[in-house]
Tab-separated table of C-alpha atoms in Angstrom:
chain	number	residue	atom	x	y	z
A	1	UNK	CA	-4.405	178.397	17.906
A	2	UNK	CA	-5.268	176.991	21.192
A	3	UNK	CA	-6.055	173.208	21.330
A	4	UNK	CA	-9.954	172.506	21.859
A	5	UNK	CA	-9.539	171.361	25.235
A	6	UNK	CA	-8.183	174.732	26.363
A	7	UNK	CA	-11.725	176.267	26.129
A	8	UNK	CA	-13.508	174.032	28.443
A	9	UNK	CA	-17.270	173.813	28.255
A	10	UNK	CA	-18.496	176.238	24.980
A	11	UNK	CA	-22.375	177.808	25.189
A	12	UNK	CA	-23.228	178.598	21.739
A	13	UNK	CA	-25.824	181.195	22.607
A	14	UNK	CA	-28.336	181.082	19.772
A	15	UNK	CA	-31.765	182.007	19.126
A	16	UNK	CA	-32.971	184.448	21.449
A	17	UNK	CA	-36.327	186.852	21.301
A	18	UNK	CA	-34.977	189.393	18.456
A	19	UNK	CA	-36.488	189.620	14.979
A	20	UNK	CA	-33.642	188.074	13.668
A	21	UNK	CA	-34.004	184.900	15.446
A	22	UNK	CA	-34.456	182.671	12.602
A	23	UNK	CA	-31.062	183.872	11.246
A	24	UNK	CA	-29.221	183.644	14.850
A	25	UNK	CA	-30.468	179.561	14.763
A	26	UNK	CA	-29.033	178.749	11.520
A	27	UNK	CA	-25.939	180.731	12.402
A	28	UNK	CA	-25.554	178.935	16.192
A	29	UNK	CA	-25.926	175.726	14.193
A	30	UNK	CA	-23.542	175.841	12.142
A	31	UNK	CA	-20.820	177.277	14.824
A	32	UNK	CA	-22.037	174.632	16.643
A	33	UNK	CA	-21.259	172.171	14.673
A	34	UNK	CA	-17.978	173.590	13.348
A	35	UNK	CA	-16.714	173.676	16.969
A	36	UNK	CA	-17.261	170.054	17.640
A	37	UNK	CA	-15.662	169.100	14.209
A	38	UNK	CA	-12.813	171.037	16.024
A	39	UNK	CA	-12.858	169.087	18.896
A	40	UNK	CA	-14.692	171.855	21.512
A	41	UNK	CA	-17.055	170.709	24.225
A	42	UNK	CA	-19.527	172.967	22.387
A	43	UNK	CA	-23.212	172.622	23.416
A	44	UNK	CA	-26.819	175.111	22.186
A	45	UNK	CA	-27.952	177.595	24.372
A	46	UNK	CA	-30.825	179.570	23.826
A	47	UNK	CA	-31.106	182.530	26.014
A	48	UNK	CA	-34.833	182.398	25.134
A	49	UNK	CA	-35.621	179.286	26.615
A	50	UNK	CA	-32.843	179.248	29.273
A	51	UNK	CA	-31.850	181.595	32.186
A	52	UNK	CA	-28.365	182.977	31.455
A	53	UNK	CA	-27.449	181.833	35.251
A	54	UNK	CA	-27.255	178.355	34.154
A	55	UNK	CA	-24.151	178.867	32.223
A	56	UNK	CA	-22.470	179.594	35.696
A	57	UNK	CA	-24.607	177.056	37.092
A	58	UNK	CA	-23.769	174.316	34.465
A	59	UNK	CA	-20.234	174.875	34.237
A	60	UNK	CA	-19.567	176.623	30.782
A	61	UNK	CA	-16.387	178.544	30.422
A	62	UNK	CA	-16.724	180.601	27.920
A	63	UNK	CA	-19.490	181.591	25.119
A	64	UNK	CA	-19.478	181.701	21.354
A	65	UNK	CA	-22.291	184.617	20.865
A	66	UNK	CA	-24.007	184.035	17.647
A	67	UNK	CA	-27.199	186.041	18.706
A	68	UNK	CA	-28.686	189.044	16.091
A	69	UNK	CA	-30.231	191.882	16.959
A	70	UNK	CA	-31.892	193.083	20.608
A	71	UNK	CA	-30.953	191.388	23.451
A	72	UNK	CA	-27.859	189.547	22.040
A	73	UNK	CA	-25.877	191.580	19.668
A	74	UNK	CA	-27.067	195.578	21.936
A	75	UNK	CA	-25.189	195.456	24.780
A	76	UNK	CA	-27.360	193.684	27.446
A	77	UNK	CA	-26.106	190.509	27.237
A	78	UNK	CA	-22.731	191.524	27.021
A	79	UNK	CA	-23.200	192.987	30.594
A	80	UNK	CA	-25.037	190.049	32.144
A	81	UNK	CA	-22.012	188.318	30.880
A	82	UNK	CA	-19.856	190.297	32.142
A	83	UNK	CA	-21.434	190.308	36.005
A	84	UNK	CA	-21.696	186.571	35.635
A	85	UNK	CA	-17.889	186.826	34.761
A	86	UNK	CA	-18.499	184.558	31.699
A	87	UNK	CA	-15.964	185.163	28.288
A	88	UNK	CA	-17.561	185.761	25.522
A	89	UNK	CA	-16.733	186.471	21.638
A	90	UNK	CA	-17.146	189.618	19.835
A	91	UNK	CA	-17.286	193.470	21.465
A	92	UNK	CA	-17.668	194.518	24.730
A	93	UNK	CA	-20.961	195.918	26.340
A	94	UNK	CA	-20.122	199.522	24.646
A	95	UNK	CA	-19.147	198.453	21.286
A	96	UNK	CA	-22.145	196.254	21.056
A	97	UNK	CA	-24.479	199.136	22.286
A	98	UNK	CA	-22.927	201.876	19.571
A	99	UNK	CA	-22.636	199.663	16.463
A	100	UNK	CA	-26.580	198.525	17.208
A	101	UNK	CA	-27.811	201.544	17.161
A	102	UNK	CA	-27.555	203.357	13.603
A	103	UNK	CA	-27.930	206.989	14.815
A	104	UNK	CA	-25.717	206.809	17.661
A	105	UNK	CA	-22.929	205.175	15.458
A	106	UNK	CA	-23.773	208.102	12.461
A	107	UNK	CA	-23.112	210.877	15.559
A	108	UNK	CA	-19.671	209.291	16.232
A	109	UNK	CA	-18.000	208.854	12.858
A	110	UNK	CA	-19.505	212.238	12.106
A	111	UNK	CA	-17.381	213.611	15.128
A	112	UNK	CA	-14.097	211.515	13.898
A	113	UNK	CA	-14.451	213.026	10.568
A	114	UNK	CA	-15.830	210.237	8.972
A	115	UNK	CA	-17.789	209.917	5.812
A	116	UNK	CA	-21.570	208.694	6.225
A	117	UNK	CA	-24.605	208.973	4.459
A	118	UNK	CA	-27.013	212.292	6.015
A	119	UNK	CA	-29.965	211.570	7.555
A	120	UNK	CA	-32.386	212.934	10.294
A	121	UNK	CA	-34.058	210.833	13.056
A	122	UNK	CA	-37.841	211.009	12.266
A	123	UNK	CA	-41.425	211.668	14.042
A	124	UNK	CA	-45.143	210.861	13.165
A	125	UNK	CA	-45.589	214.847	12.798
A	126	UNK	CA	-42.740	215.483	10.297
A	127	UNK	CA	-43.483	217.174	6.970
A	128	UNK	CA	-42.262	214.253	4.583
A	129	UNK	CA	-41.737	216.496	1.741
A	130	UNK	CA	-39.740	218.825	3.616
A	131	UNK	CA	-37.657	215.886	4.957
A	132	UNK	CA	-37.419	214.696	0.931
A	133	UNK	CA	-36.098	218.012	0.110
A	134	UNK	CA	-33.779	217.846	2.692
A	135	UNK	CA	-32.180	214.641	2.262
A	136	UNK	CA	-32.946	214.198	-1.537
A	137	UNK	CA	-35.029	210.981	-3.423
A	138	UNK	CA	-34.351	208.643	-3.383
A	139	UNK	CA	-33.840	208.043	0.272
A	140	UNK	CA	-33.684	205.044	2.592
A	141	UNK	CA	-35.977	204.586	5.654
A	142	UNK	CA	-35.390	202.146	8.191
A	143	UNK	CA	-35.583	201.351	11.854
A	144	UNK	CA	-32.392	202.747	14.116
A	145	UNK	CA	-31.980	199.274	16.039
A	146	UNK	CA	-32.401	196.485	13.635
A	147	UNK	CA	-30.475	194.260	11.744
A	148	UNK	CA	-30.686	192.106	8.741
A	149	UNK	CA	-32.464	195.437	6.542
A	150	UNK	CA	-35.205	194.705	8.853
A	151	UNK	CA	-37.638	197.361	8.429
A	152	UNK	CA	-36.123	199.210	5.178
A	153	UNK	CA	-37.437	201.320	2.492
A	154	UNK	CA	-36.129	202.566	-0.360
A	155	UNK	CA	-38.248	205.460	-0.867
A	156	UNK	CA	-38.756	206.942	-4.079
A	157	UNK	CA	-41.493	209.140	-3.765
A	158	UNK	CA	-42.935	211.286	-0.988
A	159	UNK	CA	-46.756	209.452	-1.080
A	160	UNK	CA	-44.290	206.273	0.240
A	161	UNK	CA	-42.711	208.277	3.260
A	162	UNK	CA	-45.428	207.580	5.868
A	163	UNK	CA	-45.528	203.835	5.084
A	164	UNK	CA	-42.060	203.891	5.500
A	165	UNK	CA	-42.167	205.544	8.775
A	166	UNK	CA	-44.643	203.201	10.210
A	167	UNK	CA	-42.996	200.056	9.658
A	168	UNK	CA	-39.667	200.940	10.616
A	169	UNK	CA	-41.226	202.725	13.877
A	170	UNK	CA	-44.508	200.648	14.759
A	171	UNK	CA	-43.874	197.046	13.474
A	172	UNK	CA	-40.312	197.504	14.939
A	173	UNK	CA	-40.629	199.514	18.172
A	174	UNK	CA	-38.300	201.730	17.102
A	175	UNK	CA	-36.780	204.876	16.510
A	176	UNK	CA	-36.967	205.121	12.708
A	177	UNK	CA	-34.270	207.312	10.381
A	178	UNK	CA	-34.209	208.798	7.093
A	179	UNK	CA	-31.298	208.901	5.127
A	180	UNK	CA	-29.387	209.814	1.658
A	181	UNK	CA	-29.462	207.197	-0.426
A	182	UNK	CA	-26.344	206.495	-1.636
A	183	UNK	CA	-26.335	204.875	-5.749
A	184	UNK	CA	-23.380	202.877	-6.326
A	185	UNK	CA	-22.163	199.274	-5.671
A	186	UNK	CA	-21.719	198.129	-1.908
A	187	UNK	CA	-18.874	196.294	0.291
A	188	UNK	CA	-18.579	194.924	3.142
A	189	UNK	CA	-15.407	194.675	4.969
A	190	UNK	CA	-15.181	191.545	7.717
A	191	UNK	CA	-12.795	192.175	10.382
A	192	UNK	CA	-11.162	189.477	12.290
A	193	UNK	CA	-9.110	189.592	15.106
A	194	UNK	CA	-9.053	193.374	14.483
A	195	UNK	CA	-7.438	192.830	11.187
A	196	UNK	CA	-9.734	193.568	7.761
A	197	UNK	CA	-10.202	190.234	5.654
A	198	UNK	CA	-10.453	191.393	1.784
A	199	UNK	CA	-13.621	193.464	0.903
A	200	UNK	CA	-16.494	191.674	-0.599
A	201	UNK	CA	-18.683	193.442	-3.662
A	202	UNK	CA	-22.611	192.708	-3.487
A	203	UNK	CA	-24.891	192.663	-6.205
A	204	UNK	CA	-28.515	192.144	-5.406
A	205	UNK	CA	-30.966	191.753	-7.982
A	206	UNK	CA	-32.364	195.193	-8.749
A	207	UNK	CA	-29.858	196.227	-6.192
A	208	UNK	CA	-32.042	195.295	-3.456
A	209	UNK	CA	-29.889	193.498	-0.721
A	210	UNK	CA	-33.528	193.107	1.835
A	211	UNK	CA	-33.779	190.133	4.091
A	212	UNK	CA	-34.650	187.744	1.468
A	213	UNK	CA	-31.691	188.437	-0.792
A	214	UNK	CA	-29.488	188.493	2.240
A	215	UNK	CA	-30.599	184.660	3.402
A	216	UNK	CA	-32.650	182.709	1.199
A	217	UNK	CA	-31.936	183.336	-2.397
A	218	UNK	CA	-29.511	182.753	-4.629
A	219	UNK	CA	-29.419	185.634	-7.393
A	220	UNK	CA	-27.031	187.675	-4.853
A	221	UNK	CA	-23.498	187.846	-6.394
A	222	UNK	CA	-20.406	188.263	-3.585
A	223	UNK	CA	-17.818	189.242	-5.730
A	224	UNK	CA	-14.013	188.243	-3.634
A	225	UNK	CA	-11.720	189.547	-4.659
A	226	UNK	CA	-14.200	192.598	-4.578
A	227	UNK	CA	-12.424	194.345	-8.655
A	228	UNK	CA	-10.911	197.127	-6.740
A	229	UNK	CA	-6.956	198.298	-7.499
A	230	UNK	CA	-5.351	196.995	-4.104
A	231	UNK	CA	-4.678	200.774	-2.612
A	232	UNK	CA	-8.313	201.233	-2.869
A	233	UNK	CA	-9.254	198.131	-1.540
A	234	UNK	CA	-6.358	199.396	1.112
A	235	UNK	CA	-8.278	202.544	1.584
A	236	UNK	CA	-11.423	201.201	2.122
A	237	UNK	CA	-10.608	198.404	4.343
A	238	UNK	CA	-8.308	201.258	6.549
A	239	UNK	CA	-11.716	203.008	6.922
A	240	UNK	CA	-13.433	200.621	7.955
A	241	UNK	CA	-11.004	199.116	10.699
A	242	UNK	CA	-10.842	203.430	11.294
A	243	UNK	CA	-14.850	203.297	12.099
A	244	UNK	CA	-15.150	200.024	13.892
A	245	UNK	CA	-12.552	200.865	16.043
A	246	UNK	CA	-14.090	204.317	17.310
A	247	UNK	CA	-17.418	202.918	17.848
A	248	UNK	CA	-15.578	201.165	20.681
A	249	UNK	CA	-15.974	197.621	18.720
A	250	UNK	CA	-13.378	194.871	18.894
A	251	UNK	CA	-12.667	191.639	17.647
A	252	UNK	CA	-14.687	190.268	15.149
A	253	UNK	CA	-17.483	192.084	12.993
A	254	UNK	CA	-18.269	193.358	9.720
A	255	UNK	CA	-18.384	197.147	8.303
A	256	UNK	CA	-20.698	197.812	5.596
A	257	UNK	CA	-19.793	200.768	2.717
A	258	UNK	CA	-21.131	202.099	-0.367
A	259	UNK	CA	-18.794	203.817	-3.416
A	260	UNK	CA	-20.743	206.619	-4.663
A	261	UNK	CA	-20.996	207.619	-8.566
A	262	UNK	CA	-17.437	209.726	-8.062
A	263	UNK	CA	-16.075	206.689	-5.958
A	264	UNK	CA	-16.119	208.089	-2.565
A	265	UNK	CA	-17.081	205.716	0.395
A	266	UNK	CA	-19.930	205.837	2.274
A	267	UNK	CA	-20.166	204.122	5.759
A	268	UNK	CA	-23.686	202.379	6.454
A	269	UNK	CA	-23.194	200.509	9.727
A	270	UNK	CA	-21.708	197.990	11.922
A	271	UNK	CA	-22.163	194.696	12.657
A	272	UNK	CA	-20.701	193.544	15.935
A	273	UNK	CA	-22.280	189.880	15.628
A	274	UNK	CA	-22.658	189.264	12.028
A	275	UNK	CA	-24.485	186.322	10.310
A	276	UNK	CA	-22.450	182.477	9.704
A	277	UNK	CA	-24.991	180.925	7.644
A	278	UNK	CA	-24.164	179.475	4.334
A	279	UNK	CA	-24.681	183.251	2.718
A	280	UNK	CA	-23.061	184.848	5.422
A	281	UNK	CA	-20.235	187.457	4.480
A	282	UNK	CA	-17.619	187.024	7.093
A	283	UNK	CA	-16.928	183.032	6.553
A	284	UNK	CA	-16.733	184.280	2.629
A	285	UNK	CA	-14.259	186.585	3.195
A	286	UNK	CA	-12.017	184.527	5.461
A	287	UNK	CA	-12.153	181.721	2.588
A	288	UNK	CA	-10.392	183.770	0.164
A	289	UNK	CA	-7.583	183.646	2.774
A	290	UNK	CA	-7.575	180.160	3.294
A	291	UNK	CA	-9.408	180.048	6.799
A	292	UNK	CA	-11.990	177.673	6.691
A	293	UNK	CA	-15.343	178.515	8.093
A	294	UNK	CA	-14.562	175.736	10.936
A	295	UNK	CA	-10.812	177.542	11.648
A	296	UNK	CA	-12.675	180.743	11.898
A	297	UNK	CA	-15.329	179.894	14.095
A	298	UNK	CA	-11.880	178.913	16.443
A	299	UNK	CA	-10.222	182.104	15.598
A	300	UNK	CA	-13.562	183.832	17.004
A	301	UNK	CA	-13.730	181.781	19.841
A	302	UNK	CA	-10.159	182.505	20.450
A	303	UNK	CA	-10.970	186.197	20.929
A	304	UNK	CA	-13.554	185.652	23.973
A	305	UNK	CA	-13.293	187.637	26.806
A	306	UNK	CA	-14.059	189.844	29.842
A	307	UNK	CA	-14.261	193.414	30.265
């Protein structure tokens, strides 16, 4: 582990203009304050209220990017970081781009052979009970580029398809997919250093993991270690390194999976800049190897880069 002087000046890039800026604060805080419990010259940096050429300006040598959604987590800041020849944690400008975008990361592991729920990218004109036929009910609706089940519907009947559509496509400014709902418990699987911690089990009440449930309740259960024979947990956990990997990701993230009825797995997404708040899934995970949330947040910062 390097010593905290080794990293010079940290930016904790936090905020920023996305929907999930609420969640990026409380995670940038509490980096923030795990890195200067570790000794790092770690100071706030809000991309919303700053221009990013002051980190080249101010002297910071590296940044710790705890940003969600658009313009943190999608590629573009990755590249400004990369032309201002800044490191920075997490995936590179391609990996960042793929795993934000649902559809495009669906396309891939569908080329690589890769189990994922079916779907179809949707339009204002579409017949929705066609598309219910298609894919089944229930089905889940929700925007292509969001985080944080932003925008999501769990549609049960076809009166509920347009309201769907609208808020994952109009109060989002999105693209907006439909796709098989899968009915079975869900994992995630945090990877670190391109290594998979052990899977986590959720629970939501009513089995409704939405924003709320995700950040600022209680009644969630995280199950670790997840009940799983250890050569499934193996399997699973080898998929999900599999599909972060071709998505062109790197270094630190999160892979979320569903077990279907007959136990197969069922790849939902990737996160490429996931959530350390106090409910967050990554810090959980590394616990239940003995890395502290404060040793991770080094381990992270570790992994910072260019190009």
């Amino acid at each position: 582990m390097n010593s905290p002087g080794e990293f010079g000046k940290v930016a904790v890039l936090l905020g920023g203009k996305s929907a999930e800026r609420e969640i990026s604060v409380m995670s940038g805080s509490g980096v923030l304050k795990a890195l200067r419990s570790k000794g790092v010259d770690a100071h706030a940096f809000d991309p919303a209220e700053r221009d990013l050429f002051d980190l080249k300006r101010e002297g910071f040598a590296r940044c710790f990017i705890a940003l969600h959604g658009r313009g943190g987590e999608d590629g573009t800041l990755q590249g400004a970081l990369e032309v201002l020849g800044v490191p920075y944690t997490g995936s590179g400008v391609l990996g960042s781009a793929i795993g934000m975008d649902k559809w495009r990361s669906k396309m891939i592991w569908l080329a690589g052979g890769l189990p994922t729920p079916r779907y179809r990218i949707l339009s204002p004109g579409d017949d929705w009970q066609e598309v219910a036929r298609d894919l089944g009910l229930p089905l889940i609706v929700k925007p292509v580029n969001e985080g944080s089940t932003l925008g999501l519907t769990k549609v049960t009947a076809v009166p509920q398809m347009r309201a769907a559509y609208e808020l994952a496509a109009n109060r989002y400014h999105d693209l907006a997919l439909a796709e098989q709902c899968i009915e079975g418990p869900e994992y995630t699987a945090s990877i670190l250093q391109d290594a998979a911690l052990p899977l986590i089990r959720i629970e939501a009440p009513q089995g409704n993991y939405d924003y709320q449930n995700k950040y600022f309740t209680d009644h969630t259960k995280y199950i670790c270690p997840c009940g799983l024979d250890a050569s499934k947990e193996e399997a699973l956990n080898a998929l999900a390194l599999k599909a972060f990997k071709l998505t062109g990701c790197a270094g630190w993230g999160r892979i979320d999976l569903m077990l279907d009825a007959a136990g197969n797995p069922w790849l939902l997404e990737v996160n490429t800049s996931p959530g350390m708040t106090g409910h967050s899934l990554v810090p959980m995970a590394a616990r239940a190897v003995g890395i502290s949330y404060e040793d991770l947040c080094v381990k992270i910062l570790e992994g910072s880069h260019v190009g």
